[in-house]
Amino acid sequence: MTPSPFLYIALLGAFYLTFQEEAVFAHQADHQPSYRVQPVAMNATPFSSIQPRTKLPIEPDEFDPREINAYYDWRNDMFFREFDLTGSGSVNFMTARRTYKVWLDEFGTPVVLTVGDPVFFWIDLNGNGKFEQELGEMFKDSYEDGVTGNEEPYDNSDLQEPAGPGPQWNPPPQGGFKQPPCDPRFGC
């Protein structure tokens, strides 16, 4: 006889007993918690030290009257749009998107085909007319999926540091390297 049928019956019996205990336990109205369980008070704001993330506005449609300027920058191959969302007369929101095809029309004006959603956003939070990265006014959207909440503050401070000295090379000691014999054709 094989022990497997008995093992299956034993496992099913244990499962049935466990299920019955849970069913009986769930209906007991006078259940007292175990002495090992301690109530825990939850902080209403567990992450109060984290600053709230800035909610970026949705980029207005093409030819929106709030659009002040739109231009193609050939140096970094990006298309920029500048907006006045508050009606103050100055640029207070800007986007940049990658381009994948650019050509000149018959008048010499660049025609730019871009990716659907921006990769960079700038918003003037303090209203001083400047986009200041150190104040958290520049964001990047690595997924380029529009304003969905996954945008991150952009920090390019590592790009602003001067380049290091680079690798240093020292010739090996004289005993490890032998000069080839002198050939008068090469000017020795």
Tab-separated table of C-alpha atoms in Angstrom:
chain	number	residue	atom	x	y	z
A	1	MET	CA	0.000	0.000	0.000
A	2	THR	CA	1.250	3.471	-0.780
A	3	PRO	CA	1.243	6.114	1.960
A	4	SER	CA	0.053	8.902	-0.363
A	5	PRO	CA	-3.751	8.322	0.051
A	6	PHE	CA	-3.350	8.486	3.815
A	7	LEU	CA	-1.267	11.650	3.499
A	8	TYR	CA	-3.948	13.298	1.372
A	9	ILE	CA	-6.662	12.378	3.874
A	10	ALA	CA	-4.581	13.757	6.756
A	11	LEU	CA	-3.950	17.040	4.933
A	12	LEU	CA	-7.623	17.436	4.035
A	13	GLY	CA	-8.601	16.754	7.652
A	14	ALA	CA	-6.151	19.388	8.926
A	15	PHE	CA	-7.465	21.904	6.394
A	16	TYR	CA	-11.086	21.164	7.403
A	17	LEU	CA	-10.314	21.591	11.113
A	18	THR	CA	-8.458	24.856	10.493
A	19	PHE	CA	-11.346	26.178	8.415
A	20	GLN	CA	-13.869	25.237	11.109
A	21	GLU	CA	-11.841	26.981	13.834
A	22	GLU	CA	-11.678	30.171	11.752
A	23	ALA	CA	-15.419	30.023	11.086
A	24	VAL	CA	-16.227	29.574	14.782
A	25	PHE	CA	-13.723	32.255	15.790
A	26	ALA	CA	-15.179	34.755	13.321
A	27	HIS	CA	-18.676	34.518	14.868
A	28	GLN	CA	-17.702	34.936	18.506
A	29	ALA	CA	-18.882	38.353	19.652
A	30	ASP	CA	-17.122	38.263	23.005
A	31	HIS	CA	-13.663	37.509	21.650
A	32	GLN	CA	-10.869	39.114	23.678
A	33	PRO	CA	-7.550	39.915	21.978
A	34	SER	CA	-4.462	38.065	23.067
A	35	TYR	CA	-2.212	39.627	25.696
A	36	ARG	CA	0.539	39.736	23.090
A	37	VAL	CA	-1.410	42.070	20.798
A	38	GLN	CA	-0.884	45.733	21.623
A	39	PRO	CA	-2.929	48.562	20.122
A	40	VAL	CA	-0.910	50.869	17.906
A	41	ALA	CA	-1.624	54.576	17.461
A	42	MET	CA	-1.117	55.710	13.890
A	43	ASN	CA	0.263	59.129	13.073
A	44	ALA	CA	-2.248	61.078	10.997
A	45	THR	CA	0.566	62.383	8.805
A	46	PRO	CA	3.273	59.717	8.821
A	47	PHE	CA	5.324	61.506	6.148
A	48	SER	CA	4.940	65.050	7.416
A	49	SER	CA	8.620	65.828	6.795
A	50	ILE	CA	8.239	65.238	3.028
A	51	GLN	CA	7.330	68.353	1.082
A	52	PRO	CA	4.178	68.045	-1.040
A	53	ARG	CA	4.912	67.558	-4.717
A	54	THR	CA	4.050	70.426	-7.030
A	55	LYS	CA	1.078	69.654	-9.240
A	56	LEU	CA	2.049	70.533	-12.783
A	57	PRO	CA	-0.575	72.050	-15.076
A	58	ILE	CA	-1.636	70.242	-18.213
A	59	GLU	CA	0.103	71.629	-21.283
A	60	PRO	CA	-2.371	73.686	-23.364
A	61	ASP	CA	-3.272	72.527	-26.850
A	62	GLU	CA	-1.532	73.759	-29.967
A	63	PHE	CA	-2.487	77.337	-30.982
A	64	ASP	CA	-3.872	78.059	-27.491
A	65	PRO	CA	-4.012	81.847	-26.891
A	66	ARG	CA	-1.930	81.419	-23.704
A	67	GLU	CA	1.026	80.212	-25.789
A	68	ILE	CA	3.504	83.077	-26.045
A	69	ASN	CA	6.299	81.446	-28.009
A	70	ALA	CA	7.206	78.114	-29.612
A	71	TYR	CA	10.597	77.383	-31.143
A	72	TYR	CA	12.941	74.614	-32.239
A	73	ASP	CA	16.416	74.592	-30.694
A	74	TRP	CA	18.750	72.793	-33.090
A	75	ARG	CA	21.627	72.696	-30.543
A	76	ASN	CA	19.882	70.168	-28.319
A	77	ASP	CA	17.306	68.979	-30.880
A	78	MET	CA	14.292	69.912	-28.745
A	79	PHE	CA	11.055	71.810	-29.345
A	80	PHE	CA	10.120	74.365	-26.660
A	81	ARG	CA	6.757	75.972	-25.887
A	82	GLU	CA	6.357	78.951	-23.537
A	83	PHE	CA	3.047	79.881	-21.877
A	84	ASP	CA	1.479	82.607	-19.773
A	85	LEU	CA	-1.059	80.623	-17.738
A	86	THR	CA	-1.908	83.403	-15.264
A	87	GLY	CA	-2.376	86.307	-17.665
A	88	SER	CA	0.532	88.245	-16.123
A	89	GLY	CA	2.171	88.981	-19.476
A	90	SER	CA	5.316	86.939	-18.717
A	91	VAL	CA	6.258	83.333	-19.309
A	92	ASN	CA	5.418	81.230	-16.252
A	93	PHE	CA	5.209	77.715	-17.748
A	94	MET	CA	7.377	76.034	-20.365
A	95	THR	CA	7.694	72.565	-21.874
A	96	ALA	CA	10.319	70.833	-24.014
A	97	ARG	CA	9.882	67.713	-26.076
A	98	ARG	CA	12.232	65.613	-28.124
A	99	THR	CA	12.076	65.777	-31.906
A	100	TYR	CA	12.450	62.952	-34.362
A	101	LYS	CA	12.273	64.701	-37.727
A	102	VAL	CA	13.053	68.267	-38.819
A	103	TRP	CA	13.152	69.801	-42.294
A	104	LEU	CA	12.881	73.241	-43.885
A	105	ASP	CA	9.798	74.167	-45.873
A	106	GLU	CA	9.924	76.177	-49.128
A	107	PHE	CA	10.199	79.441	-47.122
A	108	GLY	CA	13.123	78.232	-44.982
A	109	THR	CA	11.027	77.760	-41.855
A	110	PRO	CA	11.812	74.597	-39.873
A	111	VAL	CA	9.032	72.014	-39.754
A	112	VAL	CA	9.387	69.877	-36.645
A	113	LEU	CA	7.804	66.519	-35.835
A	114	THR	CA	7.986	65.859	-32.097
A	115	VAL	CA	7.310	63.139	-29.566
A	116	GLY	CA	3.745	63.326	-28.268
A	117	ASP	CA	4.400	64.518	-24.703
A	118	PRO	CA	7.086	66.721	-23.135
A	119	VAL	CA	10.154	65.369	-21.394
A	120	PHE	CA	10.842	68.609	-19.432
A	121	PHE	CA	8.530	71.022	-17.618
A	122	TRP	CA	9.331	74.397	-16.057
A	123	ILE	CA	6.926	76.290	-13.809
A	124	ASP	CA	7.541	79.656	-12.163
A	125	LEU	CA	6.263	78.887	-8.659
A	126	ASN	CA	7.283	82.143	-6.982
A	127	GLY	CA	6.212	84.448	-9.840
A	128	ASN	CA	9.562	86.219	-10.284
A	129	GLY	CA	9.686	85.593	-14.039
A	130	LYS	CA	12.566	83.084	-13.881
A	131	PHE	CA	12.739	79.295	-13.811
A	132	GLU	CA	15.018	78.426	-10.901
A	133	GLN	CA	16.080	74.821	-10.689
A	134	GLU	CA	17.378	75.173	-7.127
A	135	LEU	CA	13.831	76.105	-6.027
A	136	GLY	CA	12.336	72.991	-7.645
A	137	GLU	CA	10.826	74.707	-10.680
A	138	MET	CA	12.111	72.215	-13.279
A	139	PHE	CA	10.760	68.692	-13.740
A	140	LYS	CA	11.560	65.753	-15.985
A	141	ASP	CA	9.178	63.072	-17.184
A	142	SER	CA	11.293	60.063	-18.068
A	143	TYR	CA	8.271	58.176	-19.380
A	144	GLU	CA	7.083	61.072	-21.580
A	145	ASP	CA	3.467	60.164	-20.820
A	146	GLY	CA	2.036	63.598	-20.009
A	147	VAL	CA	1.251	64.995	-16.573
A	148	THR	CA	0.423	61.832	-14.620
A	149	GLY	CA	2.171	62.456	-11.306
A	150	ASN	CA	5.338	60.497	-12.094
A	151	GLU	CA	7.301	63.640	-12.981
A	152	GLU	CA	10.400	64.189	-10.863
A	153	PRO	CA	12.233	67.372	-9.927
A	154	TYR	CA	15.195	67.722	-12.270
A	155	ASP	CA	18.645	68.122	-10.797
A	156	ASN	CA	21.540	68.775	-13.154
A	157	SER	CA	23.972	69.946	-10.476
A	158	ASP	CA	26.282	67.029	-11.294
A	159	LEU	CA	26.580	68.417	-14.845
A	160	GLN	CA	27.628	71.835	-13.534
A	161	GLU	CA	30.729	70.582	-11.692
A	162	PRO	CA	34.047	71.013	-13.527
A	163	ALA	CA	35.577	67.950	-15.105
A	164	GLY	CA	38.045	66.008	-13.002
A	165	PRO	CA	41.731	65.530	-13.847
A	166	GLY	CA	41.077	62.274	-15.684
A	167	PRO	CA	43.187	59.139	-15.480
A	168	GLN	CA	46.880	59.586	-14.816
A	169	TRP	CA	49.466	57.446	-16.596
A	170	ASN	CA	52.993	56.841	-15.449
A	171	PRO	CA	55.525	55.009	-17.593
A	172	PRO	CA	56.653	51.653	-16.253
A	173	PRO	CA	60.065	51.449	-14.572
A	174	GLN	CA	63.077	51.344	-16.896
A	175	GLY	CA	63.701	47.641	-16.255
A	176	GLY	CA	60.266	46.631	-17.568
A	177	PHE	CA	60.436	48.352	-20.946
A	178	LYS	CA	63.157	48.010	-23.554
A	179	GLN	CA	63.696	50.519	-26.340
A	180	PRO	CA	63.816	49.060	-29.824
A	181	PRO	CA	67.166	49.222	-31.568
A	182	CYS	CA	67.899	52.539	-33.244
A	183	ASP	CA	67.206	52.694	-36.966
A	184	PRO	CA	68.919	55.562	-38.838
A	185	ARG	CA	65.953	55.801	-41.239
A	186	PHE	CA	63.836	57.203	-38.397
A	187	GLY	CA	66.283	59.860	-37.275
A	188	CYS	CA	68.085	58.353	-34.289
